XYZ file of N, CA and C in Angstrom:
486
model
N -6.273 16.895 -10.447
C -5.402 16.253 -11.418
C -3.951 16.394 -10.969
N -3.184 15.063 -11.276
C -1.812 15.152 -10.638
C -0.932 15.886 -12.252
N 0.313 15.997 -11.545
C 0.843 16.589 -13.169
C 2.399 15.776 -12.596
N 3.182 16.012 -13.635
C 4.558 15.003 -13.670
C 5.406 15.640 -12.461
N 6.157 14.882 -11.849
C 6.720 15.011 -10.183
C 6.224 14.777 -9.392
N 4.887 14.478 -9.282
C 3.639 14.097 -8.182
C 4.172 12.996 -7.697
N 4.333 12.863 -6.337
C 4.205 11.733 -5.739
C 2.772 11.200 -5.262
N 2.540 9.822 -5.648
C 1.385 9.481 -5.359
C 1.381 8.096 -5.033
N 0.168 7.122 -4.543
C 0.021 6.407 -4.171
C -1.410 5.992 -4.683
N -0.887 4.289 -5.754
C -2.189 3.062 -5.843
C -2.451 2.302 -4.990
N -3.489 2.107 -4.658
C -3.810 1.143 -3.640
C -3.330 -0.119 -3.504
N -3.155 -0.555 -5.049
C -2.875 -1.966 -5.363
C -1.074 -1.807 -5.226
N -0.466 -1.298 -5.481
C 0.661 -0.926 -6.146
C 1.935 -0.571 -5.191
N 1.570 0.841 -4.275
C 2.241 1.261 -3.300
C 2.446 2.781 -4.041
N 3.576 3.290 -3.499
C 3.612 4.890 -4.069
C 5.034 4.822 -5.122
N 5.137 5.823 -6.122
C 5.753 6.323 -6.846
C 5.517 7.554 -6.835
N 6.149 8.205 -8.380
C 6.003 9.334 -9.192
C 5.780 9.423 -10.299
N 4.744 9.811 -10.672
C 4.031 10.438 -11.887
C 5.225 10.966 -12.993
N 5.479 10.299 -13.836
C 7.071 10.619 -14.900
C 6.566 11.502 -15.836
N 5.478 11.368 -16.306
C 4.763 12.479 -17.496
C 3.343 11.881 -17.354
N 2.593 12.886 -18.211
C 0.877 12.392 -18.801
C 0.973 12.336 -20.191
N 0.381 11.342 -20.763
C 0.633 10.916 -22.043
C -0.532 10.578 -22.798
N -0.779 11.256 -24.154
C -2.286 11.172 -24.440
C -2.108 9.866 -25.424
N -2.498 8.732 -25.483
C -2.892 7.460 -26.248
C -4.552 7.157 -27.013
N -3.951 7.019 -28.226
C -5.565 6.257 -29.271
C -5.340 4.927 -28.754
N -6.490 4.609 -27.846
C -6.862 3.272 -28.030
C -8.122 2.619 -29.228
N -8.499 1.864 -29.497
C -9.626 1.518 -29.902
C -10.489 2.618 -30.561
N -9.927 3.750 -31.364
C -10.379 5.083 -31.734
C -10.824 6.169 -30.969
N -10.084 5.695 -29.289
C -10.553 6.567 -28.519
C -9.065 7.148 -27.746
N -9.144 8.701 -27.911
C -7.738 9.164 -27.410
C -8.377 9.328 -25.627
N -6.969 8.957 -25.040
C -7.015 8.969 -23.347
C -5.595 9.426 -23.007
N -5.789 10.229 -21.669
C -4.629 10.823 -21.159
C -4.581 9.513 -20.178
N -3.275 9.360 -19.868
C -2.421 8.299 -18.916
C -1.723 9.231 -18.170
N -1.439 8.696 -16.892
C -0.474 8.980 -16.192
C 0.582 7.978 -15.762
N 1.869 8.078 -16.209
C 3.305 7.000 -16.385
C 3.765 7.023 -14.910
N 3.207 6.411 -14.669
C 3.489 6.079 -12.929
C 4.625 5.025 -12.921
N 5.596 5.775 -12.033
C 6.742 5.287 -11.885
C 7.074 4.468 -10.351
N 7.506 3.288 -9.982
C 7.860 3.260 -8.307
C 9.319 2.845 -8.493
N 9.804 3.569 -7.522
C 10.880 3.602 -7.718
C 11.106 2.199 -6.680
N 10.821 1.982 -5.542
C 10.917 0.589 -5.038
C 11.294 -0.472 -5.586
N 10.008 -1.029 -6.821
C 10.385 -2.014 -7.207
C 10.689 -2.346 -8.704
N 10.279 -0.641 -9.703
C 11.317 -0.494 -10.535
C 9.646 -0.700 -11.817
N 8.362 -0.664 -11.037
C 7.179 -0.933 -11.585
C 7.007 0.317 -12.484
N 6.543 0.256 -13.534
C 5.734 1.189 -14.680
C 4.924 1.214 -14.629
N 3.577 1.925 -14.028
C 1.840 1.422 -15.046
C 1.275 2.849 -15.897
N 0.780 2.844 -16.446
C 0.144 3.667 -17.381
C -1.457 4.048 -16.755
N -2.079 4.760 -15.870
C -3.160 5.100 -15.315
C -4.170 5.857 -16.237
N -5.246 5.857 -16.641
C -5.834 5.987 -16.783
C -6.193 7.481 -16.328
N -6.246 8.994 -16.497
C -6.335 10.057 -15.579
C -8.031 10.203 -15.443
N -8.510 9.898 -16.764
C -10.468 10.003 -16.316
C -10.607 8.773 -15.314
N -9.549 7.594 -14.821
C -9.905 6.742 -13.604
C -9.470 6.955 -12.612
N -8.587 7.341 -12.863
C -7.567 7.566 -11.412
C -8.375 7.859 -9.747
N -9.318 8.398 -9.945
C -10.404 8.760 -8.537
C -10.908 7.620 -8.568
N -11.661 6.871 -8.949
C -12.073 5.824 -8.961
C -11.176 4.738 -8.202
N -10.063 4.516 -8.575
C -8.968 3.706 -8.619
C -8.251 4.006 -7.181
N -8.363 5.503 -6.878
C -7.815 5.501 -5.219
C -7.108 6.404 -5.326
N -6.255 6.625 -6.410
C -4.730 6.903 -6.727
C -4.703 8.424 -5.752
N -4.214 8.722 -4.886
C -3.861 9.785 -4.333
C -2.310 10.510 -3.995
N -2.538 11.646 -3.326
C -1.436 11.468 -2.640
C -0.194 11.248 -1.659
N 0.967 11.267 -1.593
C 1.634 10.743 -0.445
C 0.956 11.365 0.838
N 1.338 11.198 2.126
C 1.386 11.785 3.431
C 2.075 12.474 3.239
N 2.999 13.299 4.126
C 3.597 14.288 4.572
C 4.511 13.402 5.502
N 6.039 14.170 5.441
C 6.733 12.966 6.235
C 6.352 13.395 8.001
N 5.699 14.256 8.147
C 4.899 14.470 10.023
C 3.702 13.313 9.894
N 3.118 13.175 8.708
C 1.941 11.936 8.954
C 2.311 10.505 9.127
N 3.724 10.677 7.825
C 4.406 9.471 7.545
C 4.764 8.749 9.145
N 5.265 9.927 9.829
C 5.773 9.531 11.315
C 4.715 9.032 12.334
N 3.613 9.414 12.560
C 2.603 9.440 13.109
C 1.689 7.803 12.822
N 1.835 7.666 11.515
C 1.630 6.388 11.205
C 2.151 5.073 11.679
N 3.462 5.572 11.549
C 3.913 4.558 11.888
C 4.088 4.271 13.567
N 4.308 5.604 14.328
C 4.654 5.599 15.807
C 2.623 4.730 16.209
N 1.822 4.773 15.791
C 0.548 4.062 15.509
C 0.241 2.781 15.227
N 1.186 2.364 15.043
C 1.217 1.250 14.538
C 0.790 0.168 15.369
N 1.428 0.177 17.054
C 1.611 -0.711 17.653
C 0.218 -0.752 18.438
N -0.997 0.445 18.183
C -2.328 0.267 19.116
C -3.140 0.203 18.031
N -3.078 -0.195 16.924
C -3.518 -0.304 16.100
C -4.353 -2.068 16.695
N -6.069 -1.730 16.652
C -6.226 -3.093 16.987
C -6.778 -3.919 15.669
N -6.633 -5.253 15.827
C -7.076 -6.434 14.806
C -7.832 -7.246 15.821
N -8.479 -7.796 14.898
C -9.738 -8.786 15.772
C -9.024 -9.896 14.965
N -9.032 -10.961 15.718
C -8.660 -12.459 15.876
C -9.754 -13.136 14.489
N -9.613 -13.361 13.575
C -11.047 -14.118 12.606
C -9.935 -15.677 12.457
N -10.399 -16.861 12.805
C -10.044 -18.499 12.671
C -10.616 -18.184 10.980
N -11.732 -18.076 10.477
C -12.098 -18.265 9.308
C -11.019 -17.203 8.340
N -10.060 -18.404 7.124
C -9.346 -18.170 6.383
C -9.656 -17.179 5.304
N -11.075 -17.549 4.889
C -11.947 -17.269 3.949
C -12.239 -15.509 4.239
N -12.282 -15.604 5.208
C -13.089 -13.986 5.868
C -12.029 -13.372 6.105
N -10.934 -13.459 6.286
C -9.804 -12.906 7.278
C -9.414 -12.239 5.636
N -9.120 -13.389 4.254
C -8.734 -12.957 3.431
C -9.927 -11.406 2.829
N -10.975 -11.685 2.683
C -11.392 -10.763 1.962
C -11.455 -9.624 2.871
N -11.259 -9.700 4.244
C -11.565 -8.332 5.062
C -10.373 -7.681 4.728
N -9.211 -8.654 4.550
C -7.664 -7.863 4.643
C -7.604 -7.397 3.309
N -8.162 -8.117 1.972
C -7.965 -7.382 0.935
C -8.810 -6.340 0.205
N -9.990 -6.094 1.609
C -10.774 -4.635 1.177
C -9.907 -3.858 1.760
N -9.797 -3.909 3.026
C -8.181 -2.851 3.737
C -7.511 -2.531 2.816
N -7.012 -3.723 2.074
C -5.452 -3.327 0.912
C -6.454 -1.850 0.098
N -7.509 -2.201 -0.665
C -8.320 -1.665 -1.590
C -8.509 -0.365 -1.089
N -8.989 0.197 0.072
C -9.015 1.360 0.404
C -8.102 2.416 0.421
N -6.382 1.845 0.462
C -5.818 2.924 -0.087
C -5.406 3.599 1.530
N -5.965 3.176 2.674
C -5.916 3.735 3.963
C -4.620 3.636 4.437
N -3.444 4.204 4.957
C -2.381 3.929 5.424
C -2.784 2.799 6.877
N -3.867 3.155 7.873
C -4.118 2.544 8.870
C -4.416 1.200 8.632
N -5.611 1.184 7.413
C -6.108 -0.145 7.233
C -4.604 -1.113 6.925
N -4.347 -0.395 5.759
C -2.687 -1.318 5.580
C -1.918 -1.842 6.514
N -1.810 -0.556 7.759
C -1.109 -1.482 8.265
C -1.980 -2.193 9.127
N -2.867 -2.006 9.520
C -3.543 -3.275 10.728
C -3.746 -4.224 9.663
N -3.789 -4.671 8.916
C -3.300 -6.080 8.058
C -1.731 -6.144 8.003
N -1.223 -5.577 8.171
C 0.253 -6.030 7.938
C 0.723 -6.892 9.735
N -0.135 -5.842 10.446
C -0.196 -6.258 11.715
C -0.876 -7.440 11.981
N -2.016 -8.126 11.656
C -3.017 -9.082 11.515
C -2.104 -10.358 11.089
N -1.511 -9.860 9.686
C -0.559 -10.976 9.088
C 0.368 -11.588 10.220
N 1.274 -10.471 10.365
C 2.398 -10.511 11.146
C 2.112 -11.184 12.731
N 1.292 -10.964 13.186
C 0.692 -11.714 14.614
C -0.073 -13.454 14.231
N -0.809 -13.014 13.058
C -1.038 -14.586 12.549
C 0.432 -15.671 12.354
N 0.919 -14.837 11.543
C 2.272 -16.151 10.946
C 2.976 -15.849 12.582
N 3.442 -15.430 13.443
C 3.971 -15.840 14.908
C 3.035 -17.019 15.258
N 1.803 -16.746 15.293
C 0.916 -17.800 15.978
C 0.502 -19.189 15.317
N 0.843 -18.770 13.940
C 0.331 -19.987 13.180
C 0.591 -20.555 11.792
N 1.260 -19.685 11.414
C 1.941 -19.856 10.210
C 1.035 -18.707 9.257
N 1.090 -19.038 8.093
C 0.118 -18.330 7.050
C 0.568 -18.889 5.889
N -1.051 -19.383 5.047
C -1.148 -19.743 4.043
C -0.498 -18.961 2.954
N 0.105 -19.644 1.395
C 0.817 -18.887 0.668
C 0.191 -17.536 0.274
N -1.480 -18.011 0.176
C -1.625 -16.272 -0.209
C -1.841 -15.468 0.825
N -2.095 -15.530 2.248
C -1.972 -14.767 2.848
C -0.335 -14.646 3.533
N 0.652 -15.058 2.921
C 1.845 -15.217 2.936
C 2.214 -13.465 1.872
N 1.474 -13.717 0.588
C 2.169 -12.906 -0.775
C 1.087 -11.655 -0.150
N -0.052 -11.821 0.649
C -0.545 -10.647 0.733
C 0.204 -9.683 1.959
N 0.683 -10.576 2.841
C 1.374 -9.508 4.113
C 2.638 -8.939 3.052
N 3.450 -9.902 2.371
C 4.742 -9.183 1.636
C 4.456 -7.851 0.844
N 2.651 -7.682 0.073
C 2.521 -6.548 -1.034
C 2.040 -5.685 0.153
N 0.780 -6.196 1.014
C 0.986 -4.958 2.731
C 2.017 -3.742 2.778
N 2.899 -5.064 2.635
C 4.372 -4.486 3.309
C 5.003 -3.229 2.423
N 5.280 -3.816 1.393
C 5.699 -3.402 -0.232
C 4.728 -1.781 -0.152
N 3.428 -1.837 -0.125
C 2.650 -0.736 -0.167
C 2.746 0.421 0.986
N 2.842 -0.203 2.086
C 2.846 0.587 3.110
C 4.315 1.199 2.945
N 5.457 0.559 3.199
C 6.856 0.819 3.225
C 7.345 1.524 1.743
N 6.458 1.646 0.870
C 7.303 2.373 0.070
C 6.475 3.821 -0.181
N 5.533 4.143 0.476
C 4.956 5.285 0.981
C 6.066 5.972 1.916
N 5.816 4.870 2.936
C 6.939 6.076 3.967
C 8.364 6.247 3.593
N 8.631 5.654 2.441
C 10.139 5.870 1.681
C 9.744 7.488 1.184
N 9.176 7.000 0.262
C 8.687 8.594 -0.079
C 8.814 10.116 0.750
N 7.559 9.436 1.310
C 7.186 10.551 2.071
C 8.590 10.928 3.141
N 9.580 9.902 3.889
C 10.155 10.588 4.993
C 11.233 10.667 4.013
N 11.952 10.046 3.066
C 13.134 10.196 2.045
C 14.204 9.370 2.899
N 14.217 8.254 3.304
C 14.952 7.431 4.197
C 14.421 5.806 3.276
N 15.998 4.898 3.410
C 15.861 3.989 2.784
C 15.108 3.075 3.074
N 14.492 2.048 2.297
C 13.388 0.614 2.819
C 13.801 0.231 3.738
N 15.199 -0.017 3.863
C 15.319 -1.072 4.613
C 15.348 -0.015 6.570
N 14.960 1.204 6.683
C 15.222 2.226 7.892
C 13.960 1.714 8.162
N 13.038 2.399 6.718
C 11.537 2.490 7.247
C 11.431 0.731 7.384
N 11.767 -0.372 7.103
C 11.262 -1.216 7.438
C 11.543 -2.013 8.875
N 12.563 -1.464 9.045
C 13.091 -1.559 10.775
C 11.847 -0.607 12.018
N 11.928 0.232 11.360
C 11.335 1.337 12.230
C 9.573 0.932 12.266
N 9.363 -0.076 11.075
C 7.609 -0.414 11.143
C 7.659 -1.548 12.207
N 8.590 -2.403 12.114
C 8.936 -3.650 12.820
C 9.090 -3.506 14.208
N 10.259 -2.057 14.542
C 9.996 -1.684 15.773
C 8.862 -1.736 16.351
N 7.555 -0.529 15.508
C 6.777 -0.217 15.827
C 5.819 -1.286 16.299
N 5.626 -1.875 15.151
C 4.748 -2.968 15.548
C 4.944 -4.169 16.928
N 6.073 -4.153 17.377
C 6.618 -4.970 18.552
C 6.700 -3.537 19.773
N 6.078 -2.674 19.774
C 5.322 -1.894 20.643
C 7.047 -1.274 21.203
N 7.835 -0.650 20.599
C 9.581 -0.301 20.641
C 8.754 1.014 20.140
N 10.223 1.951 20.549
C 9.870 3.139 20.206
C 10.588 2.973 18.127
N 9.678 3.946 17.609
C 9.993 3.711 15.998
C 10.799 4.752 16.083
């Protein structure tokens, strides 16, 4: 169980901090929440704490993993899929897992697709939340602004030292 100051990370979402746990009657049924805060993009959600395992919700890296991730970035391999259909649901089980790697070899996948070929709007909005998720982890975790860590992924990924 996380408790308030926790930094953590939704799969769907990207990382914040846990602001308090808050017990709510829904439907005659009392539930503890956790007031998940991101400071990124200024998001609120209210978690569920009997879901939260279910849901992924963990916690940050360490800013030595944070680094490691990203210096990773650039042998990180993607397989080539032409089918739109497949490319989408493989990249948005990646998102779902919550994996820093999987994230980014879709952010990487995206990013080598739209050079080569453009990308459709939703695989357009899915490399941007990629991005959003991955990059506001390593905000966290290394305590350096979006726009450092987002240079330093960009490096990475164009095979530059991060």
């Amino acid at each position: 169980m996380f408790k308030a100051g926790d930094k953590v990370v939704h799969p769907m979402h990207g990382a914040g901090v846990i602001d308090s746990i808050v017990s709510e009657r829904i439907g005659g049924k009392t539930q503890d929440y956790y007031v998940f805060h991101m400071p990124v993009s200024g998001l609120v959600l209210k978690i569920p704490v009997s879901n939260s395992e279910m849901i992924g919700l963990r916690g940050i890296v360490d800013a030595a993993g944070a680094d490691l991730v990203i210096a990773s970035l650039s042998a990180l391999e993607v397989e080539p899929c032409t089918n739109w259909n497949r490319r989408y649901r493989e990249n948005l089980e990646r998102l779902k897992s919550g994996n820093l790697y999987e994230v980014g070899r879709v952010i990487k996948c995206l990013t080598l697709r739209d050079a080569e070929r453009g990308l459709s709007t939703g695989e357009r909005k899915m490399l941007h939340n990629a991005k959003q998720i991955f990059i506001s982890e390593m905000v966290l975790a290394m305590d350096e602004s979006y726009q450092v860590i987002e240079s330093r992924v960009a490096a990475s990924m164009m095979g530059e030292g991060a």
